[in-house]
mmCIF file of N, CA and C in Angstrom:
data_model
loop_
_atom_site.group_PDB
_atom_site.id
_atom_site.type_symbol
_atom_site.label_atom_id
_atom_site.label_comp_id
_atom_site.label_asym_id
_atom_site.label_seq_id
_atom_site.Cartn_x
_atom_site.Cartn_y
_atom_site.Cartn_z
ATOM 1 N N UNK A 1060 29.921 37.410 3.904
ATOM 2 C CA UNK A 1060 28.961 37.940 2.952
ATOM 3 C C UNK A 1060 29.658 38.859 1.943
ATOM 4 N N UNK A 1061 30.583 39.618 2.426
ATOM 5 C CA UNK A 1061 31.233 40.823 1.106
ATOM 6 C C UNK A 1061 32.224 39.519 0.765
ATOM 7 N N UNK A 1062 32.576 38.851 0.932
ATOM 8 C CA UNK A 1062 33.593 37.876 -0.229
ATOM 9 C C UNK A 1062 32.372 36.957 -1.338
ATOM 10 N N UNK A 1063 31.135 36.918 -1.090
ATOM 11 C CA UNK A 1063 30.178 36.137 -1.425
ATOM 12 C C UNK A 1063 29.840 37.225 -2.581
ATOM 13 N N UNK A 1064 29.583 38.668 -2.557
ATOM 14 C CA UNK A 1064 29.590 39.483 -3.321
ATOM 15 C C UNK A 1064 30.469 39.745 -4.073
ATOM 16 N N UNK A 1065 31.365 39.966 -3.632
ATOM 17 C CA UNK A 1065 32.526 40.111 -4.540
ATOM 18 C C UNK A 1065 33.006 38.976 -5.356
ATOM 19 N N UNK A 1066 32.903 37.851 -5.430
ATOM 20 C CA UNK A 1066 32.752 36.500 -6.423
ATOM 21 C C UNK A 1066 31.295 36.930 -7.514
ATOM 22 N N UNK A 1067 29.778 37.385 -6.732
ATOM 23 C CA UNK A 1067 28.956 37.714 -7.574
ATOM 24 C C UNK A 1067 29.774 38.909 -8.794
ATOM 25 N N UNK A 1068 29.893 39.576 -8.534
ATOM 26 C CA UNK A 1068 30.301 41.076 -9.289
ATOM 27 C C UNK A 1068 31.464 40.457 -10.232
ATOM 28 N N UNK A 1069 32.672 39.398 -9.880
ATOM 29 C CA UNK A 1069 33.029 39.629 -10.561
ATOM 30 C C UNK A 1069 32.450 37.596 -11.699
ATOM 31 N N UNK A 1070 31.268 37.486 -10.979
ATOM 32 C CA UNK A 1070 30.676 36.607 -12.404
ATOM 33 C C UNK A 1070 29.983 37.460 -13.006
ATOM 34 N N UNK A 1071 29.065 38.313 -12.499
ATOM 35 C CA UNK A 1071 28.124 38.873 -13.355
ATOM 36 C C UNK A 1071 29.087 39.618 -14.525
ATOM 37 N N UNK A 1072 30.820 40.099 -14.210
ATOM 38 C CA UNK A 1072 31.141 40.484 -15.110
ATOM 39 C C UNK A 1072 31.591 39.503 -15.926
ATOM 40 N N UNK A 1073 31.769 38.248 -15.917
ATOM 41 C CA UNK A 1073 32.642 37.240 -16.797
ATOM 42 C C UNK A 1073 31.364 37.059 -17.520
ATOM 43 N N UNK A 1074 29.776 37.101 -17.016
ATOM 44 C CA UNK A 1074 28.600 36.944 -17.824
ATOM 45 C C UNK A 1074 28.444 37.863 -18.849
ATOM 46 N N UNK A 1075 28.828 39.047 -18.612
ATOM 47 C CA UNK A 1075 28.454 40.182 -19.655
ATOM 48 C C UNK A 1075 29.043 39.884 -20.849
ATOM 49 N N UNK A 1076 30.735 39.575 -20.565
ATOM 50 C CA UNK A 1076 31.923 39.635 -21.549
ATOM 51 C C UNK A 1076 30.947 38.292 -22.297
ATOM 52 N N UNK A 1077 30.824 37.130 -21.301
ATOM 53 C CA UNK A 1077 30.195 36.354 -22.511
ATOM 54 C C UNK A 1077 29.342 36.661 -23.670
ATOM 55 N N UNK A 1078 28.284 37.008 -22.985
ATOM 56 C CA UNK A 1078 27.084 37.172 -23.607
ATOM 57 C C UNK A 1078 27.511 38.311 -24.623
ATOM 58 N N UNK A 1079 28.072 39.063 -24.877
ATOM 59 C CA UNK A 1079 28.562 40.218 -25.371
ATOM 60 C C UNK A 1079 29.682 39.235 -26.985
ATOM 61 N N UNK A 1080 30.046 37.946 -26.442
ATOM 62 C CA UNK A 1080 30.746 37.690 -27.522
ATOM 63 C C UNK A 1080 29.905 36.668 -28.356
ATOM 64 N N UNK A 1081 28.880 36.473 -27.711
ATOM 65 C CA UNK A 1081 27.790 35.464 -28.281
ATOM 66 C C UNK A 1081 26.636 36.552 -28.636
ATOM 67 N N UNK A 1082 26.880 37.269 -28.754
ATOM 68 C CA UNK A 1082 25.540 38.097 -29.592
ATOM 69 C C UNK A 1082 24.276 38.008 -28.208
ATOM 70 N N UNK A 1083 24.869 37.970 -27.053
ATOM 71 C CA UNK A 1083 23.685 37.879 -25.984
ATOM 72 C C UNK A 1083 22.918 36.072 -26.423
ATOM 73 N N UNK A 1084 23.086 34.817 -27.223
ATOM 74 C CA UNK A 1084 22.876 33.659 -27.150
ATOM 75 C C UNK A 1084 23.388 32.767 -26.358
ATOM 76 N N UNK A 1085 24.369 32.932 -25.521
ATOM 77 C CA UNK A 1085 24.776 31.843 -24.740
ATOM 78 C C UNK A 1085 23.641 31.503 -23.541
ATOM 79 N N UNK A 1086 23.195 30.275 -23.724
ATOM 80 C CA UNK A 1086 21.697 30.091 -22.949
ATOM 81 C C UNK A 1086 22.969 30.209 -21.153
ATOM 82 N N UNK A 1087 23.655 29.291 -21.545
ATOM 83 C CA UNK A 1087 24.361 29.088 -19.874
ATOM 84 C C UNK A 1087 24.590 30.235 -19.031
ATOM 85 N N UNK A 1088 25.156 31.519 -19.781
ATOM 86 C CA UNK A 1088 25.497 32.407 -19.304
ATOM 87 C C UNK A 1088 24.008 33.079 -18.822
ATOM 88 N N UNK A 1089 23.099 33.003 -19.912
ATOM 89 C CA UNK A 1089 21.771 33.602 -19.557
ATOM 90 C C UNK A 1089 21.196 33.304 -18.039
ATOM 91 N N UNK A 1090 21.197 31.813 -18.228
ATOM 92 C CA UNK A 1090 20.732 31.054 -16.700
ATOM 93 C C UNK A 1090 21.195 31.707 -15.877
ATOM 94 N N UNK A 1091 22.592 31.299 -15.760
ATOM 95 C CA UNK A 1091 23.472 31.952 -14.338
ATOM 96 C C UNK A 1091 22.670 33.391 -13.972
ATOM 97 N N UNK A 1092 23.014 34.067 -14.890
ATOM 98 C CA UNK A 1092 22.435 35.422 -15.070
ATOM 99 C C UNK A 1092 21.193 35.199 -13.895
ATOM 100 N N UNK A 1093 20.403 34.154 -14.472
ATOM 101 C CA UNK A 1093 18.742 34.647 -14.069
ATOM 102 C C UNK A 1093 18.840 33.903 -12.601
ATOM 103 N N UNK A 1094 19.847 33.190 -12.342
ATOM 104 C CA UNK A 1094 19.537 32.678 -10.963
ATOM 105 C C UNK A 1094 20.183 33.757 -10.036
ATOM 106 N N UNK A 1095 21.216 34.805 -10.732
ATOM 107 C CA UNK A 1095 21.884 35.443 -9.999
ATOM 108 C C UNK A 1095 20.728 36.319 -9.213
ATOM 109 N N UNK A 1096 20.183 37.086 -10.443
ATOM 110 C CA UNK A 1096 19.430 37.916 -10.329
ATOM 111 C C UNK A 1096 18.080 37.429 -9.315
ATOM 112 N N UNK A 1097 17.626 35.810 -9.127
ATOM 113 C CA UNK A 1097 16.622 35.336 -8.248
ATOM 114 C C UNK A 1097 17.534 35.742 -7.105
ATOM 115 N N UNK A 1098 18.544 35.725 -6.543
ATOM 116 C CA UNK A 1098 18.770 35.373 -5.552
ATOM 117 C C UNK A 1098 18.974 37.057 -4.753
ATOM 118 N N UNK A 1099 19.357 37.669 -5.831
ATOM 119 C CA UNK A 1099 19.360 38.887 -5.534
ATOM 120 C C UNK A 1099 18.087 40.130 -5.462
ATOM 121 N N UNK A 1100 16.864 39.156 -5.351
ATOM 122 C CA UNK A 1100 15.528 39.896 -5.632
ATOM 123 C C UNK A 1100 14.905 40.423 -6.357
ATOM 124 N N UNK A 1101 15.853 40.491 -7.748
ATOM 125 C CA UNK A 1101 14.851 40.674 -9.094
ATOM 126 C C UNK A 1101 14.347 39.796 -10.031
ATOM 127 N N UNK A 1102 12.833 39.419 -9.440
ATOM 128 C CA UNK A 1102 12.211 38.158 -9.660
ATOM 129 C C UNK A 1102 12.080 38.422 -11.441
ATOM 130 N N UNK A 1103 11.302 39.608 -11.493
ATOM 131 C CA UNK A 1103 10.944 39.742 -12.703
ATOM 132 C C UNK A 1103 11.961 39.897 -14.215
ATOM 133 N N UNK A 1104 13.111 40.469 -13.625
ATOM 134 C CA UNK A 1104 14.239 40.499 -14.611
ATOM 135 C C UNK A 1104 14.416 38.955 -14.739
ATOM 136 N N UNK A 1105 14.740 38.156 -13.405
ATOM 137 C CA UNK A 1105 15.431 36.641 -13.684
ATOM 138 C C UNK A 1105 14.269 35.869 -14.543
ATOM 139 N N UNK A 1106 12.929 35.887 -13.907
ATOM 140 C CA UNK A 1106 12.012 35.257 -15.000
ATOM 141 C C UNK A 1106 12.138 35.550 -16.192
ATOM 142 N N UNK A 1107 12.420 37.073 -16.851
ATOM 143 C CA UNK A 1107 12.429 37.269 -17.842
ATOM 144 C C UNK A 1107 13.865 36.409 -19.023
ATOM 145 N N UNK A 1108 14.991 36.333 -18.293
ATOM 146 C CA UNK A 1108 16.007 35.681 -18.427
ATOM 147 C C UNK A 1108 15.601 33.946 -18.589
ATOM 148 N N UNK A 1109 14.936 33.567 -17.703
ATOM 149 C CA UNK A 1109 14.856 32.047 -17.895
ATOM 150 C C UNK A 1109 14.031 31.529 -18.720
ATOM 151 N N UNK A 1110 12.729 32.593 -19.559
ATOM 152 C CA UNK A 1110 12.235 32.851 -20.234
ATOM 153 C C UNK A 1110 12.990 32.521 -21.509
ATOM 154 N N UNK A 1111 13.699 33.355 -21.614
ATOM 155 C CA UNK A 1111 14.702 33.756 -23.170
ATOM 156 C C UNK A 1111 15.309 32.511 -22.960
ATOM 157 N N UNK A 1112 16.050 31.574 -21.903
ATOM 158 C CA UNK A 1112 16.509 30.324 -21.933
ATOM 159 C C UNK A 1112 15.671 29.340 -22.771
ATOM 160 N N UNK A 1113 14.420 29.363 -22.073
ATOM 161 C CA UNK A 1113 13.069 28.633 -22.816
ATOM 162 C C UNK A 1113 13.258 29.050 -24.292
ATOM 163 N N UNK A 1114 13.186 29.976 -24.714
ATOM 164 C CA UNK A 1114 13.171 30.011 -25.995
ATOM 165 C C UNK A 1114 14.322 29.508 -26.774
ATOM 166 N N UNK A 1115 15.826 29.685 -26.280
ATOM 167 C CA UNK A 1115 16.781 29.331 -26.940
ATOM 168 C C UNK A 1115 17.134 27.697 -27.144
ATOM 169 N N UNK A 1116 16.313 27.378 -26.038
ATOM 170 C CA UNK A 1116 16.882 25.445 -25.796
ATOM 171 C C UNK A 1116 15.023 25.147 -25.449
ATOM 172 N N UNK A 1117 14.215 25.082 -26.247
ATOM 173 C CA UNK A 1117 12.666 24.787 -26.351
ATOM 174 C C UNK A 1117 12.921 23.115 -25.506
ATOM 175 N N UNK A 1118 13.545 22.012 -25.664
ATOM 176 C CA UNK A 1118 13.279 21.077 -24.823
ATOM 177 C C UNK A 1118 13.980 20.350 -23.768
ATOM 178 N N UNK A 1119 14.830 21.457 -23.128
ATOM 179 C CA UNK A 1119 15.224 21.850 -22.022
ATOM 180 C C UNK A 1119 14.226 22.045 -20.978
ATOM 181 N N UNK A 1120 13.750 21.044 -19.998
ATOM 182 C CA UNK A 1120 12.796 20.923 -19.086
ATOM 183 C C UNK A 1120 13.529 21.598 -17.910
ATOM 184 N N UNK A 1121 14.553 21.734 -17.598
ATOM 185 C CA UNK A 1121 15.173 22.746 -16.505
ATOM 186 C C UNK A 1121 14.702 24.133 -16.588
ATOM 187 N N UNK A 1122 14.614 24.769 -18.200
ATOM 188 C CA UNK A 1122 14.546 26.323 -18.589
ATOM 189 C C UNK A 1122 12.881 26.408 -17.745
ATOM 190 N N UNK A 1123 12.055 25.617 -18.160
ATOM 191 C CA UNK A 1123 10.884 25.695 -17.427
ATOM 192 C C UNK A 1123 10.497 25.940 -16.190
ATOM 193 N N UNK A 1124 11.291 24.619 -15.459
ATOM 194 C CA UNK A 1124 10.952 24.653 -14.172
ATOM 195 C C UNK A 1124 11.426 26.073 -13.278
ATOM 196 N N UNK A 1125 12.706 26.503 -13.822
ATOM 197 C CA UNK A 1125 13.005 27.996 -13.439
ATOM 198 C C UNK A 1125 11.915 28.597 -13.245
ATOM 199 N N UNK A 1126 11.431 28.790 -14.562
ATOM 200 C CA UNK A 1126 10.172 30.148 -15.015
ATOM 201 C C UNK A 1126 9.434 29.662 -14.129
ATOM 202 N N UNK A 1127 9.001 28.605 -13.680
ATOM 203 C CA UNK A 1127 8.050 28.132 -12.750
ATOM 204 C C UNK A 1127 7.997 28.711 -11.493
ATOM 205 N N UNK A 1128 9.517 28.239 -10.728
ATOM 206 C CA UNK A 1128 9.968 28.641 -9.715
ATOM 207 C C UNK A 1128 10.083 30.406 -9.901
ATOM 208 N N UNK A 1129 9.828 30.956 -10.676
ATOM 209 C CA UNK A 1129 10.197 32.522 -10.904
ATOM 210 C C UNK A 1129 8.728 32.944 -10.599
ATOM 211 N N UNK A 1130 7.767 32.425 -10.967
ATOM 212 C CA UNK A 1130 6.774 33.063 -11.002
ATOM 213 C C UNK A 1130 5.663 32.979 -9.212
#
């Protein structure tokens, strides 16, 4: 389990650097983001994330089913 974390910590940091060089638009990085965050118990942050996916890629039927599964 702490090697399982320690792979999380250091994606969530390769996510930041992304998103940070994409003006926060990279939908992929967003996802990851929001599944990280499902798995880690913040339903409402990750919905909010798969959300903003939905908006960036509108006919992307995956971004949905997330929000689905989020809610």
């Amino acid at each position: 389990m702490k090697n399982l974390t320690c792979h999380c910590n250091m994606l969530v940091a390769v996510i930041k650097e992304q998103l940070q060089e994409t003006q926060g638009l990279c939908e992929y990085a967003i996802y990851v983001q929001a599944l990280i965050l499902r798995l880690e118990g913040n339903i409402q942050e990750s919905l909010d994330l798969f959300q903003t996916c939905a908006v960036l890629s509108p006919p992307c039927a995956d971004n949905l089913k997330q929000v689905a599964r989020s809610l």
